Amino acid sequence: MRSMILSFMLPAAFACQPATVERHATTTGPEVEAVTALLAQYCANVRAGDVEIWATLRADDMVHFPPDAPPIVGLDGFRPVAEGLFRENTIALNARADEVIVAGDLAVMRASFEETITPKDEGEPTEIAGNWLIVLRKQADGSWKVWRDMWSMVPPPQAPAM
């Protein structure tokens, strides 16, 4: 019985080893630069407030995982959410890539962001900061697009106690 269990478990254990990915992954070079440049373009597109321009950087089969909410699946599902957000707010988004790993036609980016959301009805702006994990997929035309992403907010620093 033990040999039967091991015969099923060992191949699975070896298949899960990161060495295979590490041999084919890179953290430097033109593909990493292209992924990093996409983040800068993404922020510029958000600041422009144009859903269609912004959507060009997302894959049609994208999945967005907002905190404490169900996933938003597909660009067609995401577009109405973005339209409402841009219709009601001006958004100043700045982000920086903290880590980028490219392996074949997939890339993983860990980023930090700061964002100011200002309601167009003259309400008070909201400032947030957080962490972002983005999986990008290389398209047939050689471009990179956001395929999966999730983010979390970081609480603002607390004022020192007096």
mmCIF file of C-alpha atoms in Angstrom:
data_model
loop_
_atom_site.group_PDB
_atom_site.id
_atom_site.type_symbol
_atom_site.label_atom_id
_atom_site.label_comp_id
_atom_site.label_asym_id
_atom_site.label_seq_id
_atom_site.Cartn_x
_atom_site.Cartn_y
_atom_site.Cartn_z
ATOM 1 C CA MET A 1 0.000 0.000 0.000
ATOM 2 C CA ARG A 2 2.810 2.388 0.929
ATOM 3 C CA SER A 3 4.525 1.912 -2.439
ATOM 4 C CA MET A 4 1.239 2.620 -4.209
ATOM 5 C CA ILE A 5 0.805 5.895 -2.283
ATOM 6 C CA LEU A 6 4.392 6.913 -2.984
ATOM 7 C CA SER A 7 4.010 6.125 -6.677
ATOM 8 C CA PHE A 8 1.209 8.722 -6.830
ATOM 9 C CA MET A 9 2.746 11.285 -4.473
ATOM 10 C CA LEU A 10 6.345 11.423 -5.691
ATOM 11 C CA PRO A 11 5.633 12.484 -9.276
ATOM 12 C CA ALA A 12 3.269 15.187 -7.981
ATOM 13 C CA ALA A 13 5.836 16.416 -5.479
ATOM 14 C CA PHE A 14 8.550 16.687 -8.118
ATOM 15 C CA ALA A 15 6.191 18.402 -10.550
ATOM 16 C CA CYS A 16 5.562 21.141 -7.972
ATOM 17 C CA GLN A 17 9.226 22.003 -7.506
ATOM 18 C CA PRO A 18 10.040 25.631 -8.447
ATOM 19 C CA ALA A 19 13.358 24.715 -10.074
ATOM 20 C CA THR A 20 11.703 24.192 -13.473
ATOM 21 C CA VAL A 21 10.214 27.681 -13.464
ATOM 22 C CA GLU A 22 13.384 29.257 -12.079
ATOM 23 C CA ARG A 23 15.444 27.815 -14.931
ATOM 24 C CA HIS A 24 13.193 29.520 -17.465
ATOM 25 C CA ALA A 25 12.392 32.760 -15.616
ATOM 26 C CA THR A 26 14.151 36.088 -15.779
ATOM 27 C CA THR A 27 14.130 39.274 -13.729
ATOM 28 C CA THR A 28 16.076 41.364 -16.254
ATOM 29 C CA GLY A 29 16.026 42.071 -19.956
ATOM 30 C CA PRO A 30 13.687 43.430 -22.600
ATOM 31 C CA GLU A 31 10.607 41.433 -21.541
ATOM 32 C CA VAL A 32 10.910 42.674 -17.939
ATOM 33 C CA GLU A 33 11.355 46.219 -19.265
ATOM 34 C CA ALA A 34 8.217 45.837 -21.416
ATOM 35 C CA VAL A 35 6.174 44.625 -18.436
ATOM 36 C CA THR A 36 7.464 47.483 -16.277
ATOM 37 C CA ALA A 37 6.655 49.991 -19.035
ATOM 38 C CA LEU A 38 3.116 48.601 -19.168
ATOM 39 C CA LEU A 39 2.644 49.592 -15.514
ATOM 40 C CA ALA A 40 3.598 53.200 -16.290
ATOM 41 C CA GLN A 41 1.213 53.231 -19.264
ATOM 42 C CA TYR A 42 -1.521 51.675 -17.146
ATOM 43 C CA CYS A 43 -1.230 54.481 -14.574
ATOM 44 C CA ALA A 44 -1.270 57.127 -17.321
ATOM 45 C CA ASN A 45 -4.401 55.547 -18.833
ATOM 46 C CA VAL A 46 -6.165 55.573 -15.456
ATOM 47 C CA ARG A 47 -5.235 59.236 -14.949
ATOM 48 C CA ALA A 48 -6.685 59.977 -18.417
ATOM 49 C CA GLY A 49 -9.995 58.549 -17.218
ATOM 50 C CA ASP A 50 -10.841 56.898 -20.550
ATOM 51 C CA VAL A 51 -12.169 53.371 -20.138
ATOM 52 C CA GLU A 52 -11.459 52.342 -23.726
ATOM 53 C CA ILE A 53 -7.824 53.473 -23.610
ATOM 54 C CA TRP A 54 -7.381 51.814 -20.231
ATOM 55 C CA ALA A 55 -9.035 48.597 -21.412
ATOM 56 C CA THR A 56 -6.413 48.167 -24.147
ATOM 57 C CA LEU A 57 -3.985 47.024 -21.446
ATOM 58 C CA ARG A 58 -6.249 44.268 -20.117
ATOM 59 C CA ALA A 59 -6.805 40.849 -21.699
ATOM 60 C CA ASP A 60 -10.349 39.999 -22.805
ATOM 61 C CA ASP A 61 -10.352 37.036 -20.394
ATOM 62 C CA MET A 62 -8.940 39.017 -17.479
ATOM 63 C CA VAL A 63 -9.990 38.388 -13.881
ATOM 64 C CA HIS A 64 -9.806 41.171 -11.290
ATOM 65 C CA PHE A 65 -9.846 40.235 -7.598
ATOM 66 C CA PRO A 66 -10.801 43.327 -5.554
ATOM 67 C CA PRO A 67 -10.431 43.063 -1.777
ATOM 68 C CA ASP A 68 -13.498 41.837 0.103
ATOM 69 C CA ALA A 69 -15.539 41.419 -3.089
ATOM 70 C CA PRO A 70 -16.247 38.725 -5.662
ATOM 71 C CA PRO A 71 -13.978 38.468 -8.703
ATOM 72 C CA ILE A 72 -14.808 40.473 -11.801
ATOM 73 C CA VAL A 73 -14.454 38.140 -14.779
ATOM 74 C CA GLY A 74 -13.747 39.242 -18.330
ATOM 75 C CA LEU A 75 -13.225 42.632 -19.862
ATOM 76 C CA ASP A 76 -16.946 42.860 -20.626
ATOM 77 C CA GLY A 77 -17.684 42.396 -16.909
ATOM 78 C CA PHE A 78 -15.000 44.870 -15.886
ATOM 79 C CA ARG A 79 -15.872 47.654 -18.332
ATOM 80 C CA PRO A 80 -19.148 48.755 -16.597
ATOM 81 C CA VAL A 81 -17.386 48.917 -13.221
ATOM 82 C CA ALA A 82 -14.621 51.069 -14.715
ATOM 83 C CA GLU A 83 -17.128 53.288 -16.534
ATOM 84 C CA GLY A 84 -18.925 54.034 -13.266
ATOM 85 C CA LEU A 85 -15.675 54.707 -11.467
ATOM 86 C CA PHE A 86 -14.436 57.135 -14.145
ATOM 87 C CA ARG A 87 -17.839 58.770 -14.589
ATOM 88 C CA GLU A 88 -17.981 59.663 -10.880
ATOM 89 C CA ASN A 89 -14.287 60.273 -10.067
ATOM 90 C CA THR A 90 -10.970 61.622 -11.201
ATOM 91 C CA ILE A 91 -8.205 59.194 -10.295
ATOM 92 C CA ALA A 92 -4.535 59.961 -9.820
ATOM 93 C CA LEU A 93 -2.747 56.589 -9.771
ATOM 94 C CA ASN A 94 0.977 56.162 -9.309
ATOM 95 C CA ALA A 95 2.623 52.761 -9.013
ATOM 96 C CA ARG A 96 6.061 51.263 -9.052
ATOM 97 C CA ALA A 97 7.146 47.751 -9.872
ATOM 98 C CA ASP A 98 8.850 46.208 -6.848
ATOM 99 C CA GLU A 99 9.514 42.869 -8.541
ATOM 100 C CA VAL A 100 8.982 41.445 -12.021
ATOM 101 C CA ILE A 101 9.511 37.844 -13.068
ATOM 102 C CA VAL A 102 8.964 36.730 -16.665
ATOM 103 C CA ALA A 103 8.662 33.046 -17.568
ATOM 104 C CA GLY A 104 7.661 32.353 -21.153
ATOM 105 C CA ASP A 105 4.381 34.033 -22.011
ATOM 106 C CA LEU A 106 3.522 34.839 -18.379
ATOM 107 C CA ALA A 107 4.878 37.537 -16.116
ATOM 108 C CA VAL A 108 4.268 38.230 -12.450
ATOM 109 C CA MET A 109 4.627 41.750 -11.108
ATOM 110 C CA ARG A 110 4.540 42.802 -7.479
ATOM 111 C CA ALA A 111 3.896 46.524 -7.243
ATOM 112 C CA SER A 112 3.152 49.275 -4.733
ATOM 113 C CA PHE A 113 0.675 52.029 -5.468
ATOM 114 C CA GLU A 114 -0.644 55.349 -4.229
ATOM 115 C CA GLU A 115 -3.948 56.672 -5.488
ATOM 116 C CA THR A 116 -6.064 59.762 -4.944
ATOM 117 C CA ILE A 117 -9.722 59.394 -5.872
ATOM 118 C CA THR A 118 -11.492 62.746 -6.198
ATOM 119 C CA PRO A 119 -15.271 62.727 -6.674
ATOM 120 C CA LYS A 120 -16.399 64.867 -9.588
ATOM 121 C CA ASP A 121 -19.270 66.175 -7.451
ATOM 122 C CA GLU A 122 -16.688 68.126 -5.412
ATOM 123 C CA GLY A 123 -16.627 65.672 -2.510
ATOM 124 C CA GLU A 124 -13.510 65.133 -0.446
ATOM 125 C CA PRO A 125 -10.648 63.228 -2.095
ATOM 126 C CA THR A 126 -9.701 59.824 -0.727
ATOM 127 C CA GLU A 127 -6.070 58.792 -0.614
ATOM 128 C CA ILE A 128 -5.167 55.140 -0.549
ATOM 129 C CA ALA A 129 -1.987 53.128 -0.846
ATOM 130 C CA GLY A 130 -1.444 49.450 -1.222
ATOM 131 C CA ASN A 131 0.136 46.431 -2.780
ATOM 132 C CA TRP A 132 -0.732 44.937 -6.127
ATOM 133 C CA LEU A 133 -0.070 41.509 -7.599
ATOM 134 C CA ILE A 134 -0.456 41.341 -11.358
ATOM 135 C CA VAL A 135 -0.138 38.354 -13.680
ATOM 136 C CA LEU A 136 0.347 39.397 -17.291
ATOM 137 C CA ARG A 137 0.042 37.279 -20.391
ATOM 138 C CA LYS A 138 1.929 37.870 -23.603
ATOM 139 C CA GLN A 139 -0.442 38.258 -26.547
ATOM 140 C CA ALA A 140 -0.062 36.841 -30.052
ATOM 141 C CA ASP A 141 1.128 40.267 -31.276
ATOM 142 C CA GLY A 142 3.944 40.275 -28.690
ATOM 143 C CA SER A 143 2.320 42.827 -26.362
ATOM 144 C CA TRP A 144 1.734 42.209 -22.669
ATOM 145 C CA LYS A 145 -1.697 42.583 -21.053
ATOM 146 C CA VAL A 146 -3.018 42.342 -17.517
ATOM 147 C CA TRP A 147 -4.553 38.883 -17.240
ATOM 148 C CA ARG A 148 -5.118 38.472 -13.477
ATOM 149 C CA ASP A 149 -4.726 41.067 -10.754
ATOM 150 C CA MET A 150 -5.446 41.561 -7.093
ATOM 151 C CA TRP A 151 -4.652 44.316 -4.680
ATOM 152 C CA SER A 152 -4.855 45.219 -1.024
ATOM 153 C CA MET A 153 -4.784 48.515 0.799
ATOM 154 C CA VAL A 154 -2.200 49.420 3.381
ATOM 155 C CA PRO A 155 -3.529 51.455 6.308
ATOM 156 C CA PRO A 156 -2.054 54.942 6.599
ATOM 157 C CA PRO A 157 0.615 55.354 9.259
ATOM 158 C CA GLN A 158 -0.785 56.152 12.685
ATOM 159 C CA ALA A 159 0.058 59.494 14.241
ATOM 160 C CA PRO A 160 2.384 59.124 17.230
ATOM 161 C CA ALA A 161 0.608 59.058 20.596
ATOM 162 C CA MET A 162 1.010 62.220 22.617
#
